mmCIF file of C-alpha atoms in Angstrom:
data_model
loop_
_atom_site.group_PDB
_atom_site.id
_atom_site.type_symbol
_atom_site.label_atom_id
_atom_site.label_comp_id
_atom_site.label_asym_id
_atom_site.label_seq_id
_atom_site.Cartn_x
_atom_site.Cartn_y
_atom_site.Cartn_z
ATOM 1 C CA GLU L 525 0.000 0.000 0.000
ATOM 2 C CA THR L 526 1.747 3.155 -1.233
ATOM 3 C CA GLY L 527 -0.920 5.702 -0.321
ATOM 4 C CA VAL L 528 -1.144 6.780 -3.971
ATOM 5 C CA THR L 529 -4.609 6.225 -5.377
ATOM 6 C CA GLN L 530 -5.684 6.407 -8.996
ATOM 7 C CA SER L 531 -9.032 6.341 -10.754
ATOM 8 C CA PRO L 532 -10.538 4.892 -12.768
ATOM 9 C CA THR L 533 -8.743 1.541 -12.758
ATOM 10 C CA HIS L 534 -9.939 0.484 -16.201
ATOM 11 C CA LEU L 535 -11.596 2.336 -19.019
ATOM 12 C CA ILE L 536 -12.306 1.956 -22.712
ATOM 13 C CA LYS L 537 -12.446 4.951 -25.043
ATOM 14 C CA THR L 538 -12.950 5.440 -28.748
ATOM 15 C CA ARG L 539 -10.282 6.946 -30.992
ATOM 16 C CA GLY L 540 -10.631 10.738 -31.075
ATOM 17 C CA GLN L 541 -12.233 11.002 -27.645
ATOM 18 C CA GLN L 542 -10.754 12.683 -24.587
ATOM 19 C CA VAL L 543 -9.933 11.092 -21.240
ATOM 20 C CA THR L 544 -9.192 12.357 -17.734
ATOM 21 C CA LEU L 545 -7.294 10.234 -15.233
ATOM 22 C CA ARG L 546 -7.018 11.158 -11.572
ATOM 23 C CA CYS L 547 -4.419 10.680 -8.858
ATOM 24 C CA SER L 548 -4.256 11.384 -5.135
ATOM 25 C CA SER L 549 -0.721 11.543 -3.826
ATOM 26 C CA GLN L 550 0.581 10.098 -0.596
ATOM 27 C CA SER L 551 0.022 12.343 2.395
ATOM 28 C CA GLY L 552 2.799 14.923 2.674
ATOM 29 C CA HIS L 553 3.990 14.443 -0.908
ATOM 30 C CA ASN L 554 3.877 17.640 -2.954
ATOM 31 C CA THR L 555 5.187 16.217 -6.224
ATOM 32 C CA VAL L 556 3.271 14.081 -8.680
ATOM 33 C CA SER L 557 4.566 12.613 -11.902
ATOM 34 C CA TRP L 558 2.805 10.640 -14.613
ATOM 35 C CA TYR L 559 4.108 7.742 -16.679
ATOM 36 C CA GLN L 560 2.799 5.729 -19.600
ATOM 37 C CA GLN L 561 3.605 2.019 -19.761
ATOM 38 C CA ALA L 562 2.826 0.219 -22.993
ATOM 39 C CA LEU L 563 2.649 -3.564 -22.991
ATOM 40 C CA GLY L 564 6.078 -5.180 -22.676
ATOM 41 C CA GLN L 565 7.883 -1.890 -22.058
ATOM 42 C CA GLY L 566 9.097 0.083 -19.093
ATOM 43 C CA PRO L 567 7.206 3.176 -17.955
ATOM 44 C CA GLN L 568 7.914 6.393 -19.868
ATOM 45 C CA PHE L 569 7.894 9.768 -18.125
ATOM 46 C CA ILE L 570 5.109 12.096 -19.309
ATOM 47 C CA PHE L 571 5.472 15.060 -16.932
ATOM 48 C CA GLN L 572 5.822 16.146 -13.323
ATOM 49 C CA TYR L 573 3.877 18.650 -11.235
ATOM 50 C CA TYR L 574 5.254 20.429 -8.208
ATOM 51 C CA ARG L 575 3.125 22.863 -6.218
ATOM 52 C CA GLU L 576 0.590 23.139 -9.048
ATOM 53 C CA GLU L 577 3.169 23.903 -11.754
ATOM 54 C CA GLU L 578 4.497 21.580 -14.456
ATOM 55 C CA ASN L 579 8.267 21.477 -13.862
ATOM 56 C CA GLY L 580 9.411 18.697 -16.177
ATOM 57 C CA ARG L 581 8.102 17.050 -19.313
ATOM 58 C CA GLY L 582 9.035 13.986 -21.344
ATOM 59 C CA ASN L 583 8.720 13.426 -25.058
ATOM 60 C CA PHE L 584 4.934 13.521 -25.288
ATOM 61 C CA PRO L 585 2.800 15.770 -27.540
ATOM 62 C CA PRO L 586 0.776 18.705 -26.183
ATOM 63 C CA ARG L 587 -2.440 16.695 -26.312
ATOM 64 C CA PHE L 588 -1.142 15.177 -23.064
ATOM 65 C CA SER L 589 -1.783 17.783 -20.385
ATOM 66 C CA GLY L 590 -2.207 17.886 -16.663
ATOM 67 C CA LEU L 591 -3.197 19.753 -13.567
ATOM 68 C CA GLN L 592 -2.233 19.703 -9.937
ATOM 69 C CA PHE L 593 -4.576 21.004 -7.263
ATOM 70 C CA PRO L 594 -3.798 22.750 -3.937
ATOM 71 C CA ASN L 595 -4.191 19.449 -2.090
ATOM 72 C CA TYR L 596 -1.505 18.022 -4.464
ATOM 73 C CA SER L 597 -3.884 15.648 -6.231
ATOM 74 C CA SER L 598 -3.483 15.614 -9.983
ATOM 75 C CA GLU L 599 -5.186 14.943 -13.290
ATOM 76 C CA LEU L 600 -3.826 13.695 -16.593
ATOM 77 C CA ASN L 601 -5.832 14.690 -19.649
ATOM 78 C CA VAL L 602 -5.353 13.174 -23.072
ATOM 79 C CA ASN L 603 -7.128 14.703 -26.054
ATOM 80 C CA ALA L 604 -7.750 13.236 -29.515
ATOM 81 C CA LEU L 605 -7.033 9.687 -28.358
ATOM 82 C CA GLU L 606 -5.081 7.430 -30.676
ATOM 83 C CA LEU L 607 -4.892 3.638 -30.683
ATOM 84 C CA ASP L 608 -1.259 3.841 -29.496
ATOM 85 C CA ASP L 609 -2.406 5.628 -26.342
ATOM 86 C CA SER L 610 -3.643 2.261 -25.074
ATOM 87 C CA ALA L 611 -1.452 1.638 -22.038
ATOM 88 C CA LEU L 612 -1.187 1.553 -18.275
ATOM 89 C CA TYR L 613 -0.998 5.098 -16.909
ATOM 90 C CA LEU L 614 0.881 5.399 -13.667
ATOM 91 C CA CYS L 615 0.952 8.202 -11.169
ATOM 92 C CA ALA L 616 3.900 8.510 -8.807
ATOM 93 C CA SER L 617 4.275 10.745 -5.802
ATOM 94 C CA SER L 618 7.376 11.881 -3.967
ATOM 95 C CA PRO L 619 8.107 14.160 -1.031
ATOM 96 C CA ASP L 620 9.725 16.875 -3.125
ATOM 97 C CA SER L 621 10.486 17.722 -6.701
ATOM 98 C CA SER L 622 14.194 17.208 -7.084
ATOM 99 C CA SER L 623 15.705 14.886 -4.547
ATOM 100 C CA GLY L 624 13.148 12.166 -4.280
ATOM 101 C CA ASN L 625 14.554 8.758 -3.612
ATOM 102 C CA THR L 626 11.233 7.356 -2.551
ATOM 103 C CA ILE L 627 9.069 7.426 -5.632
ATOM 104 C CA TYR L 628 5.951 5.326 -5.207
ATOM 105 C CA PHE L 629 3.450 4.376 -7.890
ATOM 106 C CA GLY L 630 -0.274 4.028 -7.596
ATOM 107 C CA GLU L 631 -2.156 1.014 -8.923
ATOM 108 C CA GLY L 632 -2.500 2.601 -12.329
ATOM 109 C CA SER L 633 -5.261 3.226 -14.821
ATOM 110 C CA TRP L 634 -5.596 0.819 -17.733
ATOM 111 C CA LEU L 635 -6.714 2.687 -20.842
ATOM 112 C CA THR L 636 -7.856 0.860 -23.949
ATOM 113 C CA VAL L 637 -8.514 2.919 -27.089
ATOM 114 C CA VAL L 638 -10.622 1.205 -29.750
ATOM 115 C CA GLN N 354 19.215 9.481 -26.015
ATOM 116 C CA LYS N 355 19.524 8.565 -22.366
ATOM 117 C CA GLU N 356 18.972 4.852 -21.972
ATOM 118 C CA VAL N 357 18.722 2.108 -19.426
ATOM 119 C CA GLU N 358 19.306 -1.391 -20.750
ATOM 120 C CA GLN N 359 18.238 -4.704 -19.275
ATOM 121 C CA ASN N 360 18.154 -8.242 -20.591
ATOM 122 C CA SER N 361 14.537 -9.141 -21.218
ATOM 123 C CA GLY N 362 14.954 -12.697 -19.963
ATOM 124 C CA PRO N 363 13.332 -14.828 -18.890
ATOM 125 C CA LEU N 364 15.885 -15.551 -16.226
ATOM 126 C CA SER N 365 15.035 -18.920 -14.751
ATOM 127 C CA VAL N 366 16.409 -19.927 -11.342
ATOM 128 C CA PRO N 367 15.542 -22.775 -8.974
ATOM 129 C CA GLU N 368 13.901 -22.057 -5.637
ATOM 130 C CA GLY N 369 16.463 -21.161 -3.002
ATOM 131 C CA ALA N 370 19.081 -19.964 -5.479
ATOM 132 C CA ILE N 371 20.470 -16.445 -5.939
ATOM 133 C CA ALA N 372 18.929 -14.485 -8.806
ATOM 134 C CA SER N 373 21.164 -11.837 -10.353
ATOM 135 C CA LEU N 374 19.570 -9.068 -12.385
ATOM 136 C CA ASN N 375 21.677 -6.561 -14.287
ATOM 137 C CA CYS N 376 21.221 -3.119 -15.756
ATOM 138 C CA THR N 377 23.434 -0.607 -17.562
ATOM 139 C CA TYR N 378 22.788 3.089 -18.077
ATOM 140 C CA SER N 379 24.153 5.615 -20.521
ATOM 141 C CA ASP N 380 23.879 8.966 -18.707
ATOM 142 C CA ARG N 381 26.797 9.564 -16.352
ATOM 143 C CA GLY N 382 24.772 12.360 -14.773
ATOM 144 C CA SER N 383 22.314 9.867 -13.313
ATOM 145 C CA GLN N 384 22.055 10.444 -9.591
ATOM 146 C CA SER N 385 20.233 7.457 -8.177
ATOM 147 C CA PHE N 386 18.942 4.118 -9.282
ATOM 148 C CA PHE N 387 15.822 2.194 -8.488
ATOM 149 C CA TRP N 388 14.645 -1.372 -8.655
ATOM 150 C CA TYR N 389 10.946 -2.049 -9.020
ATOM 151 C CA ARG N 390 9.137 -5.361 -9.102
ATOM 152 C CA GLN N 391 6.079 -5.666 -11.324
ATOM 153 C CA TYR N 392 3.708 -8.595 -11.251
ATOM 154 C CA SER N 393 1.666 -9.252 -14.370
ATOM 155 C CA GLY N 394 -1.248 -6.834 -14.573
ATOM 156 C CA LYS N 395 -0.065 -4.799 -11.582
ATOM 157 C CA SER N 396 1.807 -1.536 -11.095
ATOM 158 C CA PRO N 397 5.537 -1.364 -10.245
ATOM 159 C CA GLU N 398 6.403 -1.805 -6.588
ATOM 160 C CA LEU N 399 9.556 -0.126 -5.241
ATOM 161 C CA ILE N 400 12.067 -2.654 -3.897
ATOM 162 C CA MET N 401 14.968 -0.349 -3.165
ATOM 163 C CA PHE N 402 17.096 2.514 -4.433
ATOM 164 C CA ILE N 403 20.828 3.140 -4.382
ATOM 165 C CA TYR N 404 22.894 6.254 -5.047
ATOM 166 C CA SER N 405 26.384 5.470 -3.701
ATOM 167 C CA ASN N 406 28.934 3.119 -5.198
ATOM 168 C CA GLY N 407 28.985 -0.267 -3.535
ATOM 169 C CA ASP N 408 26.357 -2.526 -2.055
ATOM 170 C CA LYS N 409 23.114 -1.822 -0.260
ATOM 171 C CA GLU N 410 21.264 -4.637 1.462
ATOM 172 C CA ASP N 411 17.608 -4.883 2.463
ATOM 173 C CA GLY N 412 16.476 -8.295 3.618
ATOM 174 C CA ARG N 413 16.949 -10.809 0.799
ATOM 175 C CA PHE N 414 17.741 -8.040 -1.686
ATOM 176 C CA THR N 415 21.125 -6.465 -2.400
ATOM 177 C CA ALA N 416 21.565 -3.635 -4.877
ATOM 178 C CA GLN N 417 25.025 -2.981 -6.289
ATOM 179 C CA LEU N 418 26.163 0.182 -8.060
ATOM 180 C CA ASN N 419 29.337 0.758 -10.044
ATOM 181 C CA LYS N 420 29.295 4.281 -11.456
ATOM 182 C CA ALA N 421 32.612 3.872 -13.280
ATOM 183 C CA SER N 422 31.167 0.972 -15.266
ATOM 184 C CA GLN N 423 27.654 2.508 -15.350
ATOM 185 C CA TYR N 424 26.290 -0.735 -14.016
ATOM 186 C CA VAL N 425 23.589 -1.557 -11.487
ATOM 187 C CA SER N 426 22.569 -4.979 -10.285
ATOM 188 C CA LEU N 427 20.041 -6.580 -7.978
ATOM 189 C CA LEU N 428 20.690 -9.838 -6.174
ATOM 190 C CA ILE N 429 17.828 -11.812 -4.710
ATOM 191 C CA ARG N 430 18.932 -14.417 -2.198
ATOM 192 C CA ASP N 431 16.906 -17.536 -1.375
ATOM 193 C CA SER N 432 14.648 -16.930 -4.380
ATOM 194 C CA GLN N 433 11.031 -17.947 -3.932
ATOM 195 C CA PRO N 434 8.333 -18.700 -6.525
ATOM 196 C CA SER N 435 6.598 -15.527 -5.296
ATOM 197 C CA ASP N 436 9.611 -13.544 -6.599
ATOM 198 C CA SER N 437 8.582 -14.494 -10.150
ATOM 199 C CA ALA N 438 7.850 -11.134 -11.769
ATOM 200 C CA THR N 439 9.339 -8.523 -14.069
ATOM 201 C CA TYR N 440 12.078 -6.427 -12.480
ATOM 202 C CA LEU N 441 12.443 -2.874 -13.711
ATOM 203 C CA CYS N 442 15.630 -0.872 -13.340
ATOM 204 C CA ALA N 443 15.355 2.932 -13.433
ATOM 205 C CA ALA N 444 17.804 5.827 -13.319
ATOM 206 C CA ARG N 445 16.929 9.243 -11.954
ATOM 207 C CA LEU N 446 18.627 11.942 -13.933
ATOM 208 C CA SER N 447 20.080 15.159 -12.648
ATOM 209 C CA GLY N 448 18.160 18.270 -13.690
ATOM 210 C CA GLY N 449 15.949 19.325 -10.871
ATOM 211 C CA TYR N 450 13.046 16.951 -11.108
ATOM 212 C CA ASN N 451 12.251 13.317 -10.469
ATOM 213 C CA LYS N 452 12.291 11.966 -14.003
ATOM 214 C CA LEU N 453 13.002 8.241 -14.045
ATOM 215 C CA ILE N 454 14.323 6.496 -17.140
ATOM 216 C CA PHE N 455 13.273 2.853 -17.106
ATOM 217 C CA GLY N 456 14.643 -0.206 -18.770
ATOM 218 C CA ALA N 457 12.189 -2.599 -20.404
ATOM 219 C CA GLY N 458 12.525 -5.024 -17.499
ATOM 220 C CA THR N 459 13.840 -8.528 -16.920
ATOM 221 C CA ARG N 460 11.373 -11.338 -16.423
ATOM 222 C CA LEU N 461 12.382 -13.637 -13.556
ATOM 223 C CA ALA N 462 10.935 -17.124 -13.175
ATOM 224 C CA VAL N 463 11.674 -19.034 -9.957
ATOM 225 C CA HIS N 464 10.761 -22.693 -10.287
ATOM 226 C CA PRO N 465 10.166 -25.072 -7.348
#
């Protein structure tokens, strides 16, 4: 039990639709990052939020966007869904933005795009 | 392109043996290294992290780091069938935020 909770756990969307995934970070953790894990691959960093600001981004297009709220929970939004967006989306929280050595993942959200 | 490389496996070991999982990384600026265990259909679970050269032990697990060789390993002593999973190695880069670069993982199978 990492204290990081994600919702929904599974969802199916149609190509072209939009999706919002949610994450509540572990108590006391002010930094949330999002990863995409395609089948058979390691997770890939999408972006990180620290105190409601995006402060790091991986190689993902602008249709991947996010928010962080004052209570440090976060959302990942994906617009114009493509078949290749089908993956496990992971949220990770850490105590701070730049020296975290305890980076815990939530249970993930499985997204299938048809 | 900053990379973390792992053998995909499967690595098959008998119950009770030592499993040795290896990982190399390309970015010398990497600050710390993580091992995660991932069961099929589940999210990665943090086993341990290491940031200094040498060994770090936690129960049946020992992480080893050699920054000169850009090499990280994980030893699992007294392997159990419940250790059968995919093991992900990740490097945290310098640069002010907690971006992890993951390898594709090594599948470990522990047979009775």
